Amino acid sequence: MGRKVLVVTVLLTVAVAYYVYKPLPDAIEKPWKLMMLDAIFRSMMHLGFMKEYLVLSHYISSVRSSVESIEGFTTSSESREGVIPGVKFTDTTFAGVPVRVYEPPAGGEGHLRRGLMYLHGGGWAFGSGKGGAYDSISHRISDELNCVVVSVDYRLYPAVHFPEPFLDCFAAAKHFLSPEVLARYAIDPERVAVSGDSAGGNLAAAVAQEISADDGVQVKFSVQALIYPALQALDFNTPSYVQNQNMAVLSRHTMVMFWLQYLNGDLSLLPQVIANNHSASRQSALTAELRSRVDWTVLLPPKFRKNHSPLVVEKGSQEILKKVPGLLDTRAVPLLAEAAVLAKCPRAYILTCEYDVLRDDGLMYAQRLRDVGVSVSLEHLEDGFHGAFSFITWPMDFEVGKRAVRSYITWLQNNL
Protein backbone atom coordinates (compact mmCIF):
# COMPACT_ATOMS: atom_id res chain seq x y z
CA MET A 1 0.00 0.00 0.00
CA GLY A 2 2.79 2.40 0.95
CA ARG A 3 4.55 1.71 -2.33
CA LYS A 4 1.40 2.54 -4.30
CA VAL A 5 1.02 5.82 -2.44
CA LEU A 6 4.65 6.65 -3.19
CA VAL A 7 4.19 5.90 -6.89
CA VAL A 8 1.04 8.02 -7.07
CA THR A 9 2.78 10.86 -5.22
CA VAL A 10 5.75 10.74 -7.61
CA LEU A 11 3.48 10.69 -10.65
CA LEU A 12 1.45 13.63 -9.35
CA THR A 13 4.63 15.56 -8.60
CA VAL A 14 5.94 14.92 -12.10
CA ALA A 15 2.60 15.95 -13.61
CA VAL A 16 2.52 19.20 -11.65
CA ALA A 17 6.14 19.95 -12.54
CA TYR A 18 5.40 19.28 -16.21
CA TYR A 19 2.41 21.64 -16.09
CA VAL A 20 4.32 24.39 -14.30
CA TYR A 21 7.61 24.18 -16.18
CA LYS A 22 8.05 26.47 -19.15
CA PRO A 23 11.39 27.25 -20.80
CA LEU A 24 12.30 30.87 -20.13
CA PRO A 25 15.11 33.10 -21.39
CA ASP A 26 18.25 33.15 -19.24
CA ALA A 27 17.81 36.87 -18.59
CA ILE A 28 14.57 36.34 -16.66
CA GLU A 29 14.93 36.97 -12.94
CA LYS A 30 13.43 34.34 -10.60
CA PRO A 31 12.32 32.04 -13.46
CA TRP A 32 10.53 29.57 -11.19
CA LYS A 33 8.44 32.34 -9.66
CA LEU A 34 7.41 33.50 -13.14
CA MET A 35 6.64 29.90 -14.12
CA MET A 36 4.40 29.56 -11.07
CA LEU A 37 2.58 32.80 -11.87
CA ASP A 38 2.07 31.68 -15.44
CA ALA A 39 0.80 28.28 -14.28
CA ILE A 40 -1.65 29.98 -11.91
CA PHE A 41 -2.92 32.20 -14.70
CA ARG A 42 -3.28 29.23 -17.08
CA SER A 43 -5.07 27.24 -14.38
CA MET A 44 -7.56 30.07 -13.86
CA MET A 45 -8.18 30.26 -17.61
CA HIS A 46 -8.58 26.47 -17.97
CA LEU A 47 -10.98 26.34 -15.01
CA GLY A 48 -12.93 29.23 -16.50
CA PHE A 49 -13.20 27.55 -19.91
CA MET A 50 -14.37 24.34 -18.19
CA LYS A 51 -17.10 26.24 -16.32
CA GLU A 52 -18.19 27.90 -19.54
CA TYR A 53 -18.27 24.53 -21.33
CA LEU A 54 -20.49 23.20 -18.53
CA VAL A 55 -22.70 26.31 -18.88
CA LEU A 56 -21.96 27.29 -15.29
CA SER A 57 -20.61 30.78 -16.00
CA HIS A 58 -18.73 32.79 -18.59
CA TYR A 59 -15.01 32.04 -18.33
CA ILE A 60 -14.30 35.73 -17.71
CA SER A 61 -16.43 35.71 -14.55
CA SER A 62 -14.55 32.71 -13.21
CA VAL A 63 -11.13 34.23 -13.90
CA ARG A 64 -12.14 37.56 -12.37
CA SER A 65 -13.26 35.82 -9.21
CA SER A 66 -9.92 34.01 -8.96
CA VAL A 67 -7.95 37.20 -9.60
CA GLU A 68 -9.92 39.08 -6.95
CA SER A 69 -9.11 36.34 -4.43
CA ILE A 70 -5.40 36.62 -5.20
CA GLU A 71 -5.50 40.42 -5.01
CA GLY A 72 -7.27 40.16 -1.66
CA PHE A 73 -4.32 38.13 -0.40
CA THR A 74 -1.60 40.35 -1.83
CA THR A 75 -3.16 43.60 -0.62
CA SER A 76 -2.70 42.56 3.00
CA SER A 77 0.34 42.98 5.26
CA GLU A 78 3.54 43.74 3.35
CA SER A 79 1.91 44.58 0.03
CA ARG A 80 0.25 47.65 1.55
CA GLU A 81 3.63 49.34 1.91
CA GLY A 82 3.05 51.17 -1.38
CA VAL A 83 -0.14 52.82 -0.09
CA ILE A 84 0.44 56.33 1.28
CA PRO A 85 -1.84 57.13 4.26
CA GLY A 86 -1.93 60.87 3.44
CA VAL A 87 -3.29 60.33 -0.07
CA LYS A 88 -7.06 60.73 -0.20
CA PHE A 89 -9.09 58.81 -2.75
CA THR A 90 -12.70 59.21 -3.81
CA ASP A 91 -14.85 56.96 -5.98
CA THR A 92 -17.02 59.02 -8.31
CA THR A 93 -18.00 59.27 -11.98
CA PHE A 94 -16.68 61.38 -14.84
CA ALA A 95 -19.29 61.75 -17.60
CA GLY A 96 -21.03 58.68 -16.18
CA VAL A 97 -17.85 56.57 -16.17
CA PRO A 98 -16.69 55.15 -12.79
CA VAL A 99 -13.33 56.59 -11.69
CA ARG A 100 -11.23 56.71 -8.55
CA VAL A 101 -9.61 60.08 -7.88
CA TYR A 102 -6.41 60.15 -5.81
CA GLU A 103 -5.44 63.48 -4.28
CA PRO A 104 -2.02 64.15 -2.74
CA PRO A 105 -1.50 64.89 0.94
CA ALA A 106 -2.30 68.41 2.10
CA GLY A 107 0.47 70.91 1.60
CA GLY A 108 1.68 73.36 -0.98
CA GLU A 109 -1.59 75.29 -0.93
CA GLY A 110 -1.74 77.99 -3.52
CA HIS A 111 0.22 75.94 -6.06
CA LEU A 112 -1.36 74.07 -8.95
CA ARG A 113 -0.82 70.33 -9.09
CA ARG A 114 -0.09 67.82 -11.82
CA GLY A 115 -2.88 65.65 -13.21
CA LEU A 116 -2.74 62.14 -14.66
CA MET A 117 -5.44 59.89 -16.09
CA TYR A 118 -4.57 56.19 -15.84
CA LEU A 119 -6.16 53.39 -17.89
CA HIS A 120 -5.50 49.91 -16.54
CA GLY A 121 -4.53 46.85 -18.56
CA GLY A 122 -6.11 43.40 -18.65
CA GLY A 123 -6.90 42.55 -22.27
CA TRP A 124 -9.99 44.80 -22.26
CA ALA A 125 -11.57 42.02 -20.16
CA PHE A 126 -9.92 42.01 -16.74
CA GLY A 127 -8.67 44.40 -14.12
CA SER A 128 -9.67 47.49 -12.20
CA GLY A 129 -7.80 50.66 -11.41
CA LYS A 130 -8.97 50.31 -7.81
CA GLY A 131 -7.14 47.10 -6.99
CA GLY A 132 -3.77 45.43 -6.71
CA ALA A 133 -0.65 47.12 -8.02
CA TYR A 134 -2.67 49.83 -9.80
CA ASP A 135 -3.94 51.16 -6.49
CA SER A 136 -0.45 51.12 -5.00
CA ILE A 137 1.13 52.87 -8.00
CA SER A 138 -1.59 55.53 -8.09
CA HIS A 139 -0.95 56.27 -4.42
CA ARG A 140 2.78 56.64 -5.11
CA ILE A 141 2.32 58.90 -8.11
CA SER A 142 -0.10 61.12 -6.24
CA ASP A 143 2.25 61.45 -3.25
CA GLU A 144 5.64 61.69 -4.99
CA LEU A 145 4.55 63.97 -7.83
CA ASN A 146 1.96 66.07 -6.00
CA CYS A 147 -0.43 64.78 -8.62
CA VAL A 148 -4.18 64.19 -8.88
CA VAL A 149 -4.54 60.72 -10.39
CA VAL A 150 -7.77 59.65 -12.06
CA SER A 151 -7.97 55.87 -12.50
CA VAL A 152 -10.73 54.91 -14.94
CA ASP A 153 -12.86 51.78 -14.62
CA TYR A 154 -14.05 51.56 -18.21
CA ARG A 155 -16.51 48.83 -19.20
CA LEU A 156 -15.07 45.43 -20.07
CA TYR A 157 -15.68 42.38 -22.24
CA PRO A 158 -18.02 40.45 -22.35
CA ALA A 159 -20.47 43.16 -21.25
CA VAL A 160 -19.28 45.39 -24.11
CA HIS A 161 -17.02 45.34 -27.14
CA PHE A 162 -15.14 48.02 -29.07
CA PRO A 163 -15.77 50.93 -29.29
CA GLU A 164 -17.45 51.15 -25.85
CA PRO A 165 -14.26 50.88 -23.71
CA PHE A 166 -12.62 53.54 -25.87
CA LEU A 167 -15.71 55.76 -25.70
CA ASP A 168 -15.77 55.44 -21.90
CA CYS A 169 -12.14 56.54 -21.68
CA PHE A 170 -12.60 59.34 -24.18
CA ALA A 171 -15.65 60.69 -22.34
CA ALA A 172 -13.85 60.52 -18.98
CA ALA A 173 -10.82 62.27 -20.50
CA LYS A 174 -12.88 65.14 -21.92
CA HIS A 175 -14.56 65.58 -18.55
CA PHE A 176 -11.22 65.53 -16.74
CA LEU A 177 -9.72 68.11 -19.10
CA SER A 178 -12.61 70.54 -18.77
CA PRO A 179 -11.54 73.84 -17.17
CA GLU A 180 -14.13 73.43 -14.43
CA VAL A 181 -12.85 70.03 -13.30
CA LEU A 182 -9.20 71.06 -13.51
CA ALA A 183 -9.98 74.09 -11.37
CA ARG A 184 -11.93 71.99 -8.87
CA TYR A 185 -8.89 69.79 -8.26
CA ALA A 186 -6.36 72.65 -8.56
CA ILE A 187 -4.62 71.04 -11.55
CA ASP A 188 -2.27 72.95 -13.82
CA PRO A 189 -3.87 72.68 -17.32
CA GLU A 190 -0.40 72.55 -18.88
CA ARG A 191 0.66 69.54 -16.80
CA VAL A 192 -1.88 66.81 -17.49
CA ALA A 193 -0.93 63.31 -18.68
CA VAL A 194 -2.71 60.26 -20.01
CA SER A 195 -1.20 56.87 -19.32
CA GLY A 196 -1.89 53.14 -19.35
CA ASP A 197 -0.39 49.69 -19.64
CA SER A 198 -1.02 46.93 -22.19
CA ALA A 199 -4.70 47.23 -23.24
CA GLY A 200 -4.77 50.42 -21.17
CA GLY A 201 -1.77 51.64 -23.14
CA ASN A 202 -3.79 51.01 -26.29
CA LEU A 203 -6.65 53.10 -24.91
CA ALA A 204 -4.30 55.84 -23.68
CA ALA A 205 -2.67 56.17 -27.12
CA ALA A 206 -6.05 56.23 -28.86
CA VAL A 207 -7.46 58.80 -26.42
CA ALA A 208 -4.35 60.98 -26.80
CA GLN A 209 -4.84 60.96 -30.57
CA GLU A 210 -8.55 61.79 -30.38
CA ILE A 211 -8.08 64.57 -27.83
CA SER A 212 -5.22 66.08 -29.84
CA ALA A 213 -7.35 66.18 -32.99
CA ASP A 214 -10.56 67.40 -31.29
CA ASP A 215 -10.85 71.15 -31.76
CA GLY A 216 -13.67 71.21 -29.24
CA VAL A 217 -11.34 70.27 -26.38
CA GLN A 218 -9.64 73.39 -25.09
CA VAL A 219 -7.06 71.73 -22.82
CA LYS A 220 -4.88 68.97 -24.27
CA PHE A 221 -2.78 66.30 -22.63
CA SER A 222 0.80 67.50 -22.32
CA VAL A 223 2.34 64.01 -22.23
CA GLN A 224 1.40 60.40 -22.85
CA ALA A 225 3.08 57.55 -20.98
CA LEU A 226 2.53 54.11 -22.49
CA ILE A 227 3.59 50.87 -20.78
CA TYR A 228 4.03 47.96 -23.25
CA PRO A 229 0.99 49.10 -25.27
CA ALA A 230 -0.99 46.94 -27.74
CA LEU A 231 -1.17 49.12 -30.85
CA GLN A 232 -1.79 47.02 -33.95
CA ALA A 233 -3.61 43.86 -34.98
CA LEU A 234 -2.57 43.41 -38.60
CA ASP A 235 0.69 41.53 -38.12
CA PHE A 236 0.96 38.84 -35.48
CA ASN A 237 4.27 37.68 -36.90
CA THR A 238 6.48 40.61 -36.01
CA PRO A 239 9.85 39.56 -34.53
CA SER A 240 8.55 40.00 -30.98
CA TYR A 241 5.38 38.00 -31.64
CA VAL A 242 7.46 35.17 -33.12
CA GLN A 243 10.24 35.30 -30.52
CA ASN A 244 7.82 35.40 -27.57
CA GLN A 245 4.90 33.41 -28.95
CA ASN A 246 4.99 30.97 -26.02
CA MET A 247 6.24 33.38 -23.37
CA ALA A 248 4.88 33.27 -19.82
CA VAL A 249 2.01 35.58 -18.79
CA LEU A 250 1.06 36.64 -22.34
CA SER A 251 1.41 34.28 -25.29
CA ARG A 252 0.63 35.16 -28.88
CA HIS A 253 -2.47 32.92 -28.81
CA THR A 254 -3.83 34.72 -25.73
CA MET A 255 -3.13 38.19 -27.14
CA VAL A 256 -4.90 37.39 -30.42
CA MET A 257 -7.84 36.01 -28.42
CA PHE A 258 -8.01 39.28 -26.46
CA TRP A 259 -8.00 41.26 -29.71
CA LEU A 260 -10.84 39.22 -31.24
CA GLN A 261 -12.91 39.48 -28.07
CA TYR A 262 -12.39 43.23 -27.91
CA LEU A 263 -13.27 43.74 -31.57
CA ASN A 264 -16.28 41.40 -31.39
CA GLY A 265 -14.73 38.90 -33.76
CA ASP A 266 -15.57 35.20 -33.80
CA LEU A 267 -12.87 33.22 -31.98
CA SER A 268 -12.99 30.64 -34.77
CA LEU A 269 -11.00 33.21 -36.79
CA LEU A 270 -8.05 32.95 -34.39
CA PRO A 271 -5.90 30.51 -36.43
CA GLN A 272 -6.37 32.57 -39.59
CA VAL A 273 -5.51 35.81 -37.82
CA ILE A 274 -2.38 34.32 -36.24
CA ALA A 275 -1.34 33.25 -39.75
CA ASN A 276 -1.84 36.85 -41.03
CA ASN A 277 -4.56 35.73 -43.44
CA HIS A 278 -6.46 38.93 -42.59
CA SER A 279 -3.63 41.11 -43.90
CA ALA A 280 -2.81 39.24 -47.11
CA SER A 281 -1.16 41.13 -49.95
CA ARG A 282 -4.35 40.92 -52.05
CA GLN A 283 -6.48 42.63 -49.41
CA SER A 284 -8.00 45.56 -51.31
CA ALA A 285 -8.68 47.46 -48.06
CA LEU A 286 -4.98 47.51 -47.19
CA THR A 287 -3.32 50.20 -49.26
CA ALA A 288 0.44 50.54 -49.51
CA GLU A 289 0.21 53.57 -47.23
CA LEU A 290 -1.63 51.60 -44.53
CA ARG A 291 0.86 48.75 -44.73
CA SER A 292 3.76 51.16 -44.35
CA ARG A 293 2.41 52.22 -40.95
CA VAL A 294 2.99 48.72 -39.55
CA ASP A 295 6.02 47.76 -41.64
CA TRP A 296 8.42 46.51 -39.01
CA THR A 297 11.15 45.92 -41.60
CA VAL A 298 11.42 49.72 -41.83
CA LEU A 299 10.22 50.90 -38.42
CA LEU A 300 12.22 48.58 -36.18
CA PRO A 301 15.92 49.16 -35.44
CA PRO A 302 18.19 46.39 -36.84
CA LYS A 303 18.80 45.14 -33.29
CA PHE A 304 15.19 44.01 -33.06
CA ARG A 305 14.72 42.89 -36.65
CA LYS A 306 17.54 40.35 -36.23
CA ASN A 307 17.20 37.53 -38.78
CA HIS A 308 13.42 37.55 -38.94
CA SER A 309 11.57 37.72 -42.25
CA PRO A 310 8.09 39.19 -42.71
CA LEU A 311 5.20 36.77 -43.16
CA VAL A 312 3.22 38.02 -46.13
CA VAL A 313 0.30 35.85 -47.22
CA GLU A 314 -0.62 36.34 -50.87
CA LYS A 315 -4.33 35.49 -50.95
CA GLY A 316 -5.56 34.95 -47.39
CA SER A 317 -9.18 35.64 -46.48
CA GLN A 318 -10.98 38.66 -47.89
CA GLU A 319 -13.84 38.27 -45.41
CA ILE A 320 -12.01 38.77 -42.11
CA LEU A 321 -11.66 42.55 -42.40
CA LYS A 322 -15.33 42.76 -43.33
CA LYS A 323 -16.34 40.67 -40.33
CA VAL A 324 -14.02 42.53 -37.97
CA PRO A 325 -13.87 46.15 -39.21
CA GLY A 326 -12.24 47.27 -35.97
CA LEU A 327 -8.96 45.81 -37.23
CA LEU A 328 -8.60 48.98 -39.34
CA ASP A 329 -10.17 51.51 -36.94
CA THR A 330 -7.49 53.80 -35.51
CA ARG A 331 -9.46 54.15 -32.27
CA ALA A 332 -8.70 50.45 -31.77
CA VAL A 333 -5.32 50.26 -33.52
CA PRO A 334 -3.51 53.60 -32.91
CA LEU A 335 -0.41 52.56 -34.89
CA LEU A 336 -2.47 52.93 -38.08
CA ALA A 337 -3.11 56.64 -37.49
CA GLU A 338 -2.17 59.10 -40.23
CA ALA A 339 1.05 61.07 -39.88
CA ALA A 340 -0.94 64.30 -39.57
CA VAL A 341 -2.78 62.91 -36.53
CA LEU A 342 0.42 61.68 -34.88
CA ALA A 343 2.08 65.06 -35.39
CA LYS A 344 -0.48 66.66 -33.06
CA CYS A 345 0.12 64.14 -30.26
CA PRO A 346 1.89 65.07 -27.01
CA ARG A 347 5.45 64.01 -26.26
CA ALA A 348 5.67 60.41 -25.18
CA TYR A 349 7.25 57.95 -22.81
CA ILE A 350 7.07 54.38 -24.08
CA LEU A 351 8.24 51.40 -22.06
CA THR A 352 8.88 48.10 -23.83
CA CYS A 353 10.10 44.70 -22.64
CA GLU A 354 12.36 42.35 -24.55
CA TYR A 355 10.35 39.23 -23.69
CA ASP A 356 6.92 40.54 -24.64
CA VAL A 357 4.85 39.89 -27.77
CA LEU A 358 3.91 43.60 -27.72
CA ARG A 359 7.51 44.84 -27.74
CA ASP A 360 7.53 45.75 -31.42
CA ASP A 361 4.18 47.57 -31.23
CA GLY A 362 5.75 50.07 -28.82
CA LEU A 363 8.99 50.33 -30.78
CA MET A 364 7.19 50.99 -34.07
CA TYR A 365 4.96 53.60 -32.48
CA ALA A 366 8.00 55.35 -31.03
CA GLN A 367 9.54 55.53 -34.50
CA ARG A 368 6.36 56.77 -36.18
CA LEU A 369 6.00 59.52 -33.57
CA ARG A 370 9.63 60.55 -34.00
CA ASP A 371 9.22 60.59 -37.79
CA VAL A 372 6.65 63.39 -37.43
CA GLY A 373 8.63 65.38 -34.89
CA VAL A 374 7.10 64.19 -31.60
CA SER A 375 9.61 63.86 -28.77
CA VAL A 376 9.79 60.26 -27.50
CA SER A 377 11.62 58.79 -24.50
CA LEU A 378 11.95 55.06 -25.05
CA GLU A 379 12.72 52.81 -22.09
CA HIS A 380 13.53 49.25 -23.12
CA LEU A 381 13.98 46.60 -20.44
CA GLU A 382 16.33 43.90 -21.69
CA ASP A 383 15.19 41.55 -18.91
CA GLY A 384 11.56 42.67 -18.93
CA PHE A 385 8.45 40.64 -19.66
CA HIS A 386 4.78 41.51 -20.12
CA GLY A 387 3.06 42.39 -16.88
CA ALA A 388 6.29 43.21 -15.02
CA PHE A 389 5.01 46.73 -14.25
CA SER A 390 2.30 45.19 -12.06
CA PHE A 391 4.53 42.67 -10.29
CA ILE A 392 5.92 44.89 -7.56
CA THR A 393 4.36 43.60 -4.34
CA TRP A 394 5.08 40.46 -2.38
CA PRO A 395 4.70 37.59 -3.16
CA MET A 396 4.55 38.48 -6.87
CA ASP A 397 7.42 40.96 -6.85
CA PHE A 398 10.23 41.18 -9.39
CA GLU A 399 13.07 43.68 -9.36
CA VAL A 400 12.51 44.44 -13.05
CA GLY A 401 8.96 45.51 -12.18
CA LYS A 402 10.17 47.82 -9.44
CA ARG A 403 12.74 49.32 -11.84
CA ALA A 404 10.02 49.83 -14.43
CA VAL A 405 7.78 51.70 -12.00
CA ARG A 406 10.71 53.79 -10.74
CA SER A 407 11.72 54.74 -14.30
CA TYR A 408 8.12 55.65 -15.15
CA ILE A 409 7.65 57.87 -12.08
CA THR A 410 11.05 59.52 -12.58
CA TRP A 411 10.20 60.37 -16.19
CA LEU A 412 6.89 61.88 -15.11
CA GLN A 413 8.70 63.86 -12.40
CA ASN A 414 11.02 65.36 -15.01
CA ASN A 415 8.57 65.81 -17.89
CA LEU A 416 5.12 66.50 -16.49
Tab-separated table of N, CA, C and O in Angstrom, residues 287-343:
chain	number	residue	atom	x	y	z
A	287	THR	N	-4.118	49.467	-48.288
A	287	THR	CA	-3.316	50.196	-49.256
A	287	THR	C	-1.840	50.133	-48.868
A	287	THR	O	-1.491	49.767	-47.731
A	288	ALA	N	-1.000	50.524	-49.787
A	288	ALA	CA	0.437	50.540	-49.509
A	288	ALA	C	0.746	51.493	-48.359
A	288	ALA	O	1.625	51.228	-47.528
A	289	GLU	N	0.005	52.591	-48.298
A	289	GLU	CA	0.214	53.572	-47.225
A	289	GLU	C	-0.121	52.954	-45.866
A	289	GLU	O	0.628	53.118	-44.895
A	290	LEU	N	-1.248	52.249	-45.786
A	290	LEU	CA	-1.625	51.604	-44.531
A	290	LEU	C	-0.589	50.572	-44.104
A	290	LEU	O	-0.203	50.494	-42.943
A	291	ARG	N	-0.131	49.788	-45.050
A	291	ARG	CA	0.857	48.753	-44.726
A	291	ARG	C	2.161	49.369	-44.223
A	291	ARG	O	2.818	48.808	-43.350
A	292	SER	N	2.505	50.530	-44.757
A	292	SER	CA	3.761	51.164	-44.346
A	292	SER	C	3.731	51.577	-42.873
A	292	SER	O	4.789	51.699	-42.244
A	293	ARG	N	2.535	51.779	-42.339
A	293	ARG	CA	2.413	52.225	-40.951
A	293	ARG	C	2.663	51.099	-39.943
A	293	ARG	O	2.821	51.364	-38.751
A	294	VAL	N	2.685	49.864	-40.428
A	294	VAL	CA	2.990	48.723	-39.554
A	294	VAL	C	4.126	47.876	-40.132
A	294	VAL	O	4.279	46.709	-39.783
A	295	ASP	N	4.935	48.492	-40.986
A	295	ASP	CA	6.024	47.763	-41.638
A	295	ASP	C	7.241	47.701	-40.719
A	295	ASP	O	8.061	48.610	-40.678
A	296	TRP	N	7.344	46.612	-39.985
A	296	TRP	CA	8.422	46.508	-39.014
A	296	TRP	C	9.798	46.407	-39.668
A	296	TRP	O	10.813	46.720	-39.031
A	297	THR	N	9.845	46.003	-40.933
A	297	THR	CA	11.152	45.917	-41.602
A	297	THR	C	11.768	47.302	-41.779
A	297	THR	O	12.983	47.426	-41.954
A	298	VAL	N	10.946	48.342	-41.720
A	298	VAL	CA	11.420	49.725	-41.831
A	298	VAL	C	11.426	50.413	-40.468
A	298	VAL	O	12.357	51.151	-40.131
A	299	LEU	N	10.403	50.150	-39.665
A	299	LEU	CA	10.215	50.897	-38.418
A	299	LEU	C	11.045	50.377	-37.244
A	299	LEU	O	11.317	51.124	-36.305
A	300	LEU	N	11.441	49.122	-37.286
A	300	LEU	CA	12.218	48.576	-36.181
A	300	LEU	C	13.713	48.781	-36.393
A	300	LEU	O	14.216	48.615	-37.515
A	301	PRO	N	14.462	49.100	-35.339
A	301	PRO	CA	15.921	49.159	-35.442
A	301	PRO	C	16.464	47.768	-35.783
A	301	PRO	O	15.855	46.749	-35.422
A	302	PRO	N	17.600	47.691	-36.461
A	302	PRO	CA	18.187	46.390	-36.842
A	302	PRO	C	18.338	45.430	-35.665
A	302	PRO	O	18.173	44.218	-35.815
A	303	LYS	N	18.621	45.965	-34.485
A	303	LYS	CA	18.801	45.139	-33.293
A	303	LYS	C	17.592	44.252	-33.029
A	303	LYS	O	17.725	43.116	-32.538
A	304	PHE	N	16.403	44.756	-33.349
A	304	PHE	CA	15.185	44.013	-33.058
A	304	PHE	C	14.673	43.241	-34.275
A	304	PHE	O	13.900	42.299	-34.119
A	305	ARG	N	15.107	43.642	-35.458
A	305	ARG	CA	14.719	42.886	-36.648
A	305	ARG	C	15.432	41.541	-36.685
A	305	ARG	O	14.879	40.539	-37.131
A	306	LYS	N	16.699	41.554	-36.260
A	306	LYS	CA	17.542	40.348	-36.229
A	306	LYS	C	17.477	39.625	-37.575
A	306	LYS	O	17.624	40.233	-38.620
A	307	ASN	N	17.241	38.317	-37.531
A	307	ASN	CA	17.205	37.535	-38.776
A	307	ASN	C	15.784	37.162	-39.184
A	307	ASN	O	15.579	36.248	-39.980
A	308	HIS	N	14.813	37.874	-38.636
A	308	HIS	CA	13.420	37.551	-38.943
A	308	HIS	C	13.030	38.039	-40.339
A	308	HIS	O	13.551	39.048	-40.829
A	309	SER	N	12.111	37.328	-40.945
A	309	SER	CA	11.569	37.717	-42.250
A	309	SER	C	10.073	37.942	-42.111
A	309	SER	O	9.392	37.220	-41.360
A	310	PRO	N	9.535	38.930	-42.812
A	310	PRO	CA	8.090	39.192	-42.708
A	310	PRO	C	7.270	38.053	-43.290
A	310	PRO	O	7.666	37.431	-44.279
A	311	LEU	N	6.122	37.777	-42.652
A	311	LEU	CA	5.202	36.767	-43.163
A	311	LEU	C	4.120	37.485	-43.962
A	311	LEU	O	3.257	38.150	-43.390
A	312	VAL	N	4.202	37.379	-45.255
A	312	VAL	CA	3.225	38.022	-46.135
A	312	VAL	C	2.451	36.929	-46.867
A	312	VAL	O	3.013	36.195	-47.680
A	313	VAL	N	1.172	36.820	-46.561
A	313	VAL	CA	0.304	35.853	-47.219
A	313	VAL	C	-0.229	36.488	-48.494
A	313	VAL	O	-0.645	37.652	-48.493
A	314	GLU	N	-0.213	35.750	-49.591
A	314	GLU	CA	-0.624	36.342	-50.868
A	314	GLU	C	-2.132	36.507	-50.977
A	314	GLU	O	-2.625	37.599	-51.251
A	315	LYS	N	-2.878	35.438	-50.737
A	315	LYS	CA	-4.326	35.493	-50.946
A	315	LYS	C	-5.082	35.703	-49.636
A	315	LYS	O	-5.834	36.666	-49.496
A	316	GLY	N	-4.909	34.806	-48.680
A	316	GLY	CA	-5.559	34.945	-47.388
A	316	GLY	C	-7.075	34.908	-47.476
A	316	GLY	O	-7.653	34.291	-48.369
A	317	SER	N	-7.715	35.591	-46.532
A	317	SER	CA	-9.179	35.642	-46.475
A	317	SER	C	-9.654	37.082	-46.621
A	317	SER	O	-9.312	37.941	-45.816
A	318	GLN	N	-10.454	37.318	-47.642
A	318	GLN	CA	-10.982	38.656	-47.891
A	318	GLN	C	-12.104	39.028	-46.927
A	318	GLN	O	-12.466	40.196	-46.799
A	319	GLU	N	-12.664	38.044	-46.246
A	319	GLU	CA	-13.838	38.267	-45.413
A	319	GLU	C	-13.521	38.749	-44.006
A	319	GLU	O	-14.367	39.350	-43.348
A	320	ILE	N	-12.307	38.486	-43.511
A	320	ILE	CA	-12.011	38.769	-42.107
A	320	ILE	C	-12.141	40.260	-41.793
A	320	ILE	O	-12.734	40.648	-40.784
A	321	LEU	N	-11.586	41.113	-42.647
A	321	LEU	CA	-11.664	42.551	-42.397
A	321	LEU	C	-13.093	43.063	-42.477
A	321	LEU	O	-13.441	44.053	-41.827
A	322	LYS	N	-13.925	42.377	-43.260
A	322	LYS	CA	-15.335	42.764	-43.328
A	322	LYS	C	-16.064	42.334	-42.055
A	322	LYS	O	-16.931	43.058	-41.549
A	323	LYS	N	-15.703	41.173	-41.536
A	323	LYS	CA	-16.340	40.667	-40.328
A	323	LYS	C	-15.852	41.386	-39.073
A	323	LYS	O	-16.586	41.493	-38.090
A	324	VAL	N	-14.614	41.853	-39.133
A	324	VAL	CA	-14.019	42.525	-37.968
A	324	VAL	C	-13.463	43.883	-38.409
A	324	VAL	O	-12.248	44.076	-38.512
A	325	PRO	N	-14.319	44.852	-38.691
A	325	PRO	CA	-13.869	46.149	-39.206
A	325	PRO	C	-12.969	46.913	-38.233
A	325	PRO	O	-12.199	47.773	-38.653
A	326	GLY	N	-13.071	46.586	-36.944
A	326	GLY	CA	-12.240	47.272	-35.969
A	326	GLY	C	-10.754	47.073	-36.183
A	326	GLY	O	-9.940	47.846	-35.669
A	327	LEU	N	-10.371	46.061	-36.938
A	327	LEU	CA	-8.961	45.809	-37.228
A	327	LEU	C	-8.304	46.978	-37.957
A	327	LEU	O	-7.075	47.106	-37.932
A	328	LEU	N	-9.133	47.836	-38.596
A	328	LEU	CA	-8.600	48.979	-39.336
A	328	LEU	C	-9.037	50.317	-38.738
A	328	LEU	O	-8.777	51.366	-39.321
A	329	ASP	N	-9.685	50.284	-37.585
A	329	ASP	CA	-10.171	51.506	-36.942
A	329	ASP	C	-9.072	52.046	-36.021
A	329	ASP	O	-8.668	51.365	-35.077
A	330	THR	N	-8.607	53.251	-36.280
A	330	THR	CA	-7.486	53.796	-35.508
A	330	THR	C	-7.819	54.021	-34.037
A	330	THR	O	-6.915	54.134	-33.215
A	331	ARG	N	-9.091	54.059	-33.692
A	331	ARG	CA	-9.456	54.151	-32.275
A	331	ARG	C	-9.147	52.845	-31.555
A	331	ARG	O	-8.988	52.823	-30.336
A	332	ALA	N	-9.061	51.755	-32.328
A	332	ALA	CA	-8.701	50.450	-31.773
A	332	ALA	C	-7.231	50.120	-32.015
A	332	ALA	O	-6.594	49.463	-31.192
A	333	VAL	N	-6.706	50.578	-33.144
A	333	VAL	CA	-5.315	50.257	-33.523
A	333	VAL	C	-4.563	51.571	-33.797
A	333	VAL	O	-4.397	51.980	-34.952
A	334	PRO	N	-4.108	52.260	-32.759
A	334	PRO	CA	-3.506	53.595	-32.912
A	334	PRO	C	-2.284	53.654	-33.823
A	334	PRO	O	-1.975	54.720	-34.356
A	335	LEU	N	-1.595	52.537	-34.028
A	335	LEU	CA	-0.413	52.555	-34.887
A	335	LEU	C	-0.775	52.866	-36.333
A	335	LEU	O	0.074	53.302	-37.120
A	336	LEU	N	-2.039	52.669	-36.705
A	336	LEU	CA	-2.474	52.931	-38.083
A	336	LEU	C	-2.846	54.389	-38.328
A	336	LEU	O	-3.220	54.752	-39.443
A	337	ALA	N	-2.723	55.232	-37.333
A	337	ALA	CA	-3.108	56.639	-37.485
A	337	ALA	C	-2.267	57.332	-38.554
A	337	ALA	O	-1.088	57.008	-38.766
A	338	GLU	N	-2.878	58.319	-39.219
A	338	GLU	CA	-2.165	59.103	-40.232
A	338	GLU	C	-1.070	59.936	-39.577
A	338	GLU	O	-1.152	60.314	-38.401
A	339	ALA	N	-0.072	60.268	-40.377
A	339	ALA	CA	1.047	61.074	-39.879
A	339	ALA	C	0.566	62.417	-39.340
A	339	ALA	O	1.078	62.916	-38.333
A	340	ALA	N	-0.438	62.993	-40.000
A	340	ALA	CA	-0.940	64.299	-39.569
A	340	ALA	C	-1.573	64.224	-38.184
A	340	ALA	O	-1.495	65.186	-37.403
A	341	VAL	N	-2.187	63.096	-37.858
A	341	VAL	CA	-2.776	62.910	-36.529
A	341	VAL	C	-1.673	62.733	-35.488
A	341	VAL	O	-1.700	63.341	-34.412
A	342	LEU	N	-0.681	61.921	-35.808
A	342	LEU	CA	0.424	61.681	-34.880
A	342	LEU	C	1.188	62.963	-34.565
A	342	LEU	O	1.665	63.161	-33.442
A	343	ALA	N	1.308	63.827	-35.569
A	343	ALA	CA	2.078	65.059	-35.392
A	343	ALA	C	1.476	65.975	-34.334
A	343	ALA	O	2.179	66.807	-33.757
